[in-house]
XYZ file of C-alpha atoms in Angstrom:
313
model
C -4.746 -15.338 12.076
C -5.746 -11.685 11.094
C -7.334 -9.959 13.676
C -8.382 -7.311 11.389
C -11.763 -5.615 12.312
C -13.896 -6.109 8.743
C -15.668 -3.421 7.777
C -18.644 -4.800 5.544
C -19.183 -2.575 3.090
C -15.820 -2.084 2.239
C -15.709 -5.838 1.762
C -18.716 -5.452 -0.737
C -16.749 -2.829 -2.432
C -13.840 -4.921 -3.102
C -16.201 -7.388 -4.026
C -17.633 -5.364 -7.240
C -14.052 -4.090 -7.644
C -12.959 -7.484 -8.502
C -16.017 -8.232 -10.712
C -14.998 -4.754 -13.101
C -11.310 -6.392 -13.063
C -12.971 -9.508 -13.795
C -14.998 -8.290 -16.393
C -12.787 -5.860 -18.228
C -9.967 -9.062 -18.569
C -12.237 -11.638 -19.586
C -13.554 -9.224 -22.515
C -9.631 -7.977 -23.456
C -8.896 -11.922 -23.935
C -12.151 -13.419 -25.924
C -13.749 -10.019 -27.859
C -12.246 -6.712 -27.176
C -14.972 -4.966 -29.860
C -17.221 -5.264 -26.992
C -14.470 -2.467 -25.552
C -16.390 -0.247 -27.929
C -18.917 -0.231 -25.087
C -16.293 1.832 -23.164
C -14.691 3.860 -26.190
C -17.395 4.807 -28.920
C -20.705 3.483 -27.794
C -23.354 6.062 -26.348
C -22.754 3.678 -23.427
C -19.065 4.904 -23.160
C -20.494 8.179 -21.566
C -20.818 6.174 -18.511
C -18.599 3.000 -18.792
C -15.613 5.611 -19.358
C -14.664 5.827 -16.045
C -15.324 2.387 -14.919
C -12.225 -0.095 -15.826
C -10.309 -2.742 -14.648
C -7.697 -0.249 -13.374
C -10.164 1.408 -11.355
C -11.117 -2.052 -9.877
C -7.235 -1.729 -8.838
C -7.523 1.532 -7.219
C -10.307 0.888 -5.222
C -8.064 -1.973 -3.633
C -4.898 -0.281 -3.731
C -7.025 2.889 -1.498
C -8.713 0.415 0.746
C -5.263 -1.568 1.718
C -3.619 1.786 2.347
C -6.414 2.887 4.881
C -5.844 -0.329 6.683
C -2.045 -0.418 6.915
C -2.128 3.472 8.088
C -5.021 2.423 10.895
C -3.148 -0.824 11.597
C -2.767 -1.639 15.061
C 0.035 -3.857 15.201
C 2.619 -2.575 17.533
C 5.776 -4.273 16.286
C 6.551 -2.705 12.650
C 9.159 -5.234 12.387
C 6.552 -8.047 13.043
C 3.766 -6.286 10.559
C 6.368 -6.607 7.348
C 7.574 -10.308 7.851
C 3.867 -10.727 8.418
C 2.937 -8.456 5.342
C 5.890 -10.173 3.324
C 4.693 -13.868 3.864
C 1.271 -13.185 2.893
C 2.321 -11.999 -0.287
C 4.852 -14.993 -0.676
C 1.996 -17.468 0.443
C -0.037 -15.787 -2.540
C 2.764 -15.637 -5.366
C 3.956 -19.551 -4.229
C 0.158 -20.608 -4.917
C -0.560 -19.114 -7.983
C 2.941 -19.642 -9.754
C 2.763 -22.922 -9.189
C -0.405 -22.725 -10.452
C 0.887 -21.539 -13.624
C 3.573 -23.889 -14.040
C 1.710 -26.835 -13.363
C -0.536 -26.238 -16.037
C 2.459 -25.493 -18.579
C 4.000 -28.213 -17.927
C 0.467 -30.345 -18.622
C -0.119 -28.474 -21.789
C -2.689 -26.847 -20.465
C -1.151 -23.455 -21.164
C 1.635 -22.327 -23.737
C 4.260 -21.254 -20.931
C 6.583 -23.482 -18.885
C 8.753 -22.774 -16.133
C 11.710 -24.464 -14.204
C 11.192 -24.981 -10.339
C 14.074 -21.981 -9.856
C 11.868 -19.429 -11.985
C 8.931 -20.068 -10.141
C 10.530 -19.491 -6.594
C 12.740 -16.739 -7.750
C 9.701 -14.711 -8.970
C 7.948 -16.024 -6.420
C 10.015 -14.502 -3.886
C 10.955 -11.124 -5.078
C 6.963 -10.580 -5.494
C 8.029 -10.541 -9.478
C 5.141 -10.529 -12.329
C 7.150 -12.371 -14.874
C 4.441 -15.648 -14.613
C 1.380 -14.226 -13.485
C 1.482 -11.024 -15.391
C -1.535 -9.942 -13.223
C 0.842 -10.122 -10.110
C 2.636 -6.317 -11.531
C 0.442 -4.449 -8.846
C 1.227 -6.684 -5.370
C 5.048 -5.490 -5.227
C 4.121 -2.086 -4.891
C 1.059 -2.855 -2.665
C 3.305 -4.371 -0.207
C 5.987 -1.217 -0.365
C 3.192 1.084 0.233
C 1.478 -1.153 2.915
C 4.762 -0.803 5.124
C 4.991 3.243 4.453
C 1.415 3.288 5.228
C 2.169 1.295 8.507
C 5.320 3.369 9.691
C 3.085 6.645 8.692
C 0.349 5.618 10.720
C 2.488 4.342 13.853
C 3.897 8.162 13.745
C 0.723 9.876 12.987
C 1.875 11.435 9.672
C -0.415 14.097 8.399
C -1.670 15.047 4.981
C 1.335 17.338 4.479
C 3.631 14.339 5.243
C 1.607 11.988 3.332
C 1.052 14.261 0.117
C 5.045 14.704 0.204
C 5.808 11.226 0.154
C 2.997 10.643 -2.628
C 4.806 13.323 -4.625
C 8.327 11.258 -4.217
C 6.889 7.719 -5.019
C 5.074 9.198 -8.514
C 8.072 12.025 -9.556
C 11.106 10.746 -8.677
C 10.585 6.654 -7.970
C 8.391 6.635 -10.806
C 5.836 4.087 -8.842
C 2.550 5.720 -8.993
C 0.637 2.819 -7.673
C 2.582 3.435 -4.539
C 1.302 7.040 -4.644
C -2.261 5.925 -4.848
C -1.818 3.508 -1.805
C -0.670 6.136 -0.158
C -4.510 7.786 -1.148
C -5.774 5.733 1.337
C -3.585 7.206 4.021
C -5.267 10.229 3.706
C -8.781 8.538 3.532
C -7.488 7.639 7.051
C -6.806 10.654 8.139
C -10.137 12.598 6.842
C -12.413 10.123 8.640
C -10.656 10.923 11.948
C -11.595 14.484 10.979
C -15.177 15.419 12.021
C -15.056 18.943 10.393
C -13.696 17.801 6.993
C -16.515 14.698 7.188
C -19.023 16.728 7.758
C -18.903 18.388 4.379
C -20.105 14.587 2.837
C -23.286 15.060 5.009
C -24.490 17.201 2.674
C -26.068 14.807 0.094
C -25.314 16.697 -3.186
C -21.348 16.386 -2.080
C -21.510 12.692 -1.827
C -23.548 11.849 -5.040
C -20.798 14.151 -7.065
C -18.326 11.638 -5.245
C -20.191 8.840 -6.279
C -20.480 10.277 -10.109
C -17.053 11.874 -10.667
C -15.914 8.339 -11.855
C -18.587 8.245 -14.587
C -17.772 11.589 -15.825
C -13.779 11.303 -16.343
C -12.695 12.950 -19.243
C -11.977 10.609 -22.253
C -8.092 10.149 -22.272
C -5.770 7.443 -23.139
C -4.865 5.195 -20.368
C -2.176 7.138 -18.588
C -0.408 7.102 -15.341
C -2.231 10.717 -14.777
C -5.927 9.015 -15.324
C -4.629 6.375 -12.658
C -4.078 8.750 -10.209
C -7.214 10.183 -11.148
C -8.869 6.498 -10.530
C -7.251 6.815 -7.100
C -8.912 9.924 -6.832
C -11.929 8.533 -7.359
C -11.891 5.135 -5.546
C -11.059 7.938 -2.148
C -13.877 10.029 -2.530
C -16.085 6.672 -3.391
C -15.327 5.389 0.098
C -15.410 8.849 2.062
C -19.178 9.219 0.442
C -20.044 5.796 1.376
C -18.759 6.622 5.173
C -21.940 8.830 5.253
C -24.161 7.405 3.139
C -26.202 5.479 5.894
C -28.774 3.303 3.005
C -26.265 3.010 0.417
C -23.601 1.461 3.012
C -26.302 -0.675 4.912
C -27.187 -2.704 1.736
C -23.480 -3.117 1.048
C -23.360 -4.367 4.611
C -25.502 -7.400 3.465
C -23.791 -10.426 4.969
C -23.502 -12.471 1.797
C -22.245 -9.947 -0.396
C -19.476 -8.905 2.538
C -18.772 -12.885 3.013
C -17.575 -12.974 -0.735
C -15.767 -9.732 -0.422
C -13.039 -11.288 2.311
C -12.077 -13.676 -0.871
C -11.108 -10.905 -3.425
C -7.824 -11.987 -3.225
C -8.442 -15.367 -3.571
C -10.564 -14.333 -6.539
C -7.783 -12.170 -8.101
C -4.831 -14.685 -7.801
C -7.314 -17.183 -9.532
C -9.451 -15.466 -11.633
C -7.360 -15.715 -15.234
C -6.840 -19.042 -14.413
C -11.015 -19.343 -14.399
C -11.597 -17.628 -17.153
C -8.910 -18.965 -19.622
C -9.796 -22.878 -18.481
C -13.678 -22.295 -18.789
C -13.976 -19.949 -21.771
C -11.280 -22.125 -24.135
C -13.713 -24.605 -22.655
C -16.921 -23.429 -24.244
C -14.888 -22.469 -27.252
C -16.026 -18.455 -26.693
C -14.290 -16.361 -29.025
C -14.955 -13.244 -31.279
C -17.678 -15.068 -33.413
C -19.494 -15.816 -30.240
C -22.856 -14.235 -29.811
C -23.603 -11.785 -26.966
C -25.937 -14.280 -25.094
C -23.282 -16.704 -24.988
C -20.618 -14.231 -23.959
C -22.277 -13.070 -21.339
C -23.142 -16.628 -20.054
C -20.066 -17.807 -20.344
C -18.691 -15.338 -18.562
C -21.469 -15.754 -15.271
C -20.641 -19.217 -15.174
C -16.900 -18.735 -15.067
C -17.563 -15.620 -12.061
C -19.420 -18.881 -10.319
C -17.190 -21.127 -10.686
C -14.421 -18.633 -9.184
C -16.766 -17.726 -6.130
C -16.818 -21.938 -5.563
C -13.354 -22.421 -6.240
C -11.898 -19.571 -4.279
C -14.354 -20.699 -0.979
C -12.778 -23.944 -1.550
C -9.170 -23.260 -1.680
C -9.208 -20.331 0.489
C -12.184 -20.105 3.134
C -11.352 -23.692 4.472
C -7.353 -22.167 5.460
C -8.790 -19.089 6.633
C -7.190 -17.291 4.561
C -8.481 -14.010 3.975
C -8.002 -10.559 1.698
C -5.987 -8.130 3.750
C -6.691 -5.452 1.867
């Protein structure tokens, strides 16, 4: 069972995080010159910031300020715990994947040993979209073992420095991000510089106002930069977070990972479906692609909400 106190609008922010992820892969697989949108359109002034690898961030921020806050006693206990989550999650949707090779469904096909040997070292080499959960689950335990010992920013910063420099793993890094979101809520000095409301909408903003740059492991660290000052403003922003706090939108947030493991699936089966490709008009695109978010909302309740098994991030 997790016994993880939710926090609402955090759950509403992983919610729209997973509808950008959403979004930015269902355009990059039926009509990526609607990417112009993001690149060369007036539009892009705005939409620069705002990609699928942001989306990431946001969850990769949010999971590290729960494993540093997390208060399971037994470390031991929290990574077998940690582990089989993640195993539950690859099992389900490599299988997934294989079943529908093997019907013809999709173009790939995989042997019973692939699918448990990825499946068990957390691999991405079936679910492609899986590349991010390995390092989610390293930094998860060095966010738990830094929060059992009370690491401060110095400590944290350090090891963010090591995971991006010399491991090369800058996902880890930004994890890590949330560590320090941690740390400068338990801070009433440093919060009370996001009272001020001109602080907080320049947090809000600084995403939309990225400079243009090829994607880069520097503008993902920059996304994690973002994503931290995103959920530090909305710790003080009283309005903003009490109409994220809205029940039904929070409900669907405890399924974004439910919605991630399943949401290529979705969109592949429904828009090969409707026959949606780059000839496609706009209306129909965008259509499409609500019916296909809907359909992953039902399916994911389905599958998921009846086991009880929600995000942990």
């Amino acid at each position: 069972m997790n016994n993880k106190i939710r926090i609402r609008y955090l759950d509403t922010l992983k919610l729209l995080a997973i509808f950008v992820v959403f979004a930015t892969h269902f355009i990059n697989r039926f009509n990526e010159d609607y990417f112009q949108l993001w690149h060369k359109a007036p539009t892009s002034w705005v939409l620069n910031g705002v990609t699928g690898k942001l989306g990431v961030a946001i969850f990769a921020v949010i999971l590290g300020y729960f494993a540093y806050r997390s208060k399971e006693p037994n470390v031991t206990k929290y990574v077998i715990k940690r582990y089989i989550y993640f195993l539950l999650c690859a099992l389900f949707i490599n299988s997934l994947y294989a079943a529908l090779g093997s019907a013809g469904i999709f173009d790939d096909t995989y042997t019973l040993k692939e699918v448990l040997t990825v499946s068990f070292t957390l691999g991405a080499g079936i679910f492609r979209t899986f590349w991010c959960i390995r390092p989610f689950f390293i930094a998860s335990i060095l966010s738990k073992l830094n929060g059992k010992a009370g690491a401060g920013p110095f400590t944290v910063l350090v090891e963010m420095l090591i995971m991006f420099q010399i491991m090369g793993d800058v996902w880890v890094s930004i994890c890590l991000m949330g560590n320090l979101v941690a740390i400068a809520m338990s801070n009433e000095k440093f919060m009370s510089v996001f009272r001020h409301v001109w602080i907080r909408w320049a947090a809000y903003l600084a995403v939309f106002f990225l400079i243009k740059r090829p994607e880069s492991w520097q503008t993902y660290l920059i996304d994690g930069l973002c994503a931290s000052l995103m959920i530090l403003a909305l710790s003080e922003s009283r309005y903003i977070r009490k109409a994220l706090d809205w029940e039904p939108l929070a409900a669907q947030g405890k399924n974004t990972m439910a919605m991630y493991l399943v949401h290529v699936v979705v969109y592949r089966l429904v828009g090969s479906a409707a026959g949606l490709g780059s000839d496609s008009s706009a209306a129909m695109f965008i259509i499409i692609m609500i019916v296909a978010v809907f359909l992953q909302c039902i399916l994911c309740f389905l599958i998921f909400n009846l086991y009880k098994v929600e995000s942990r991030f």
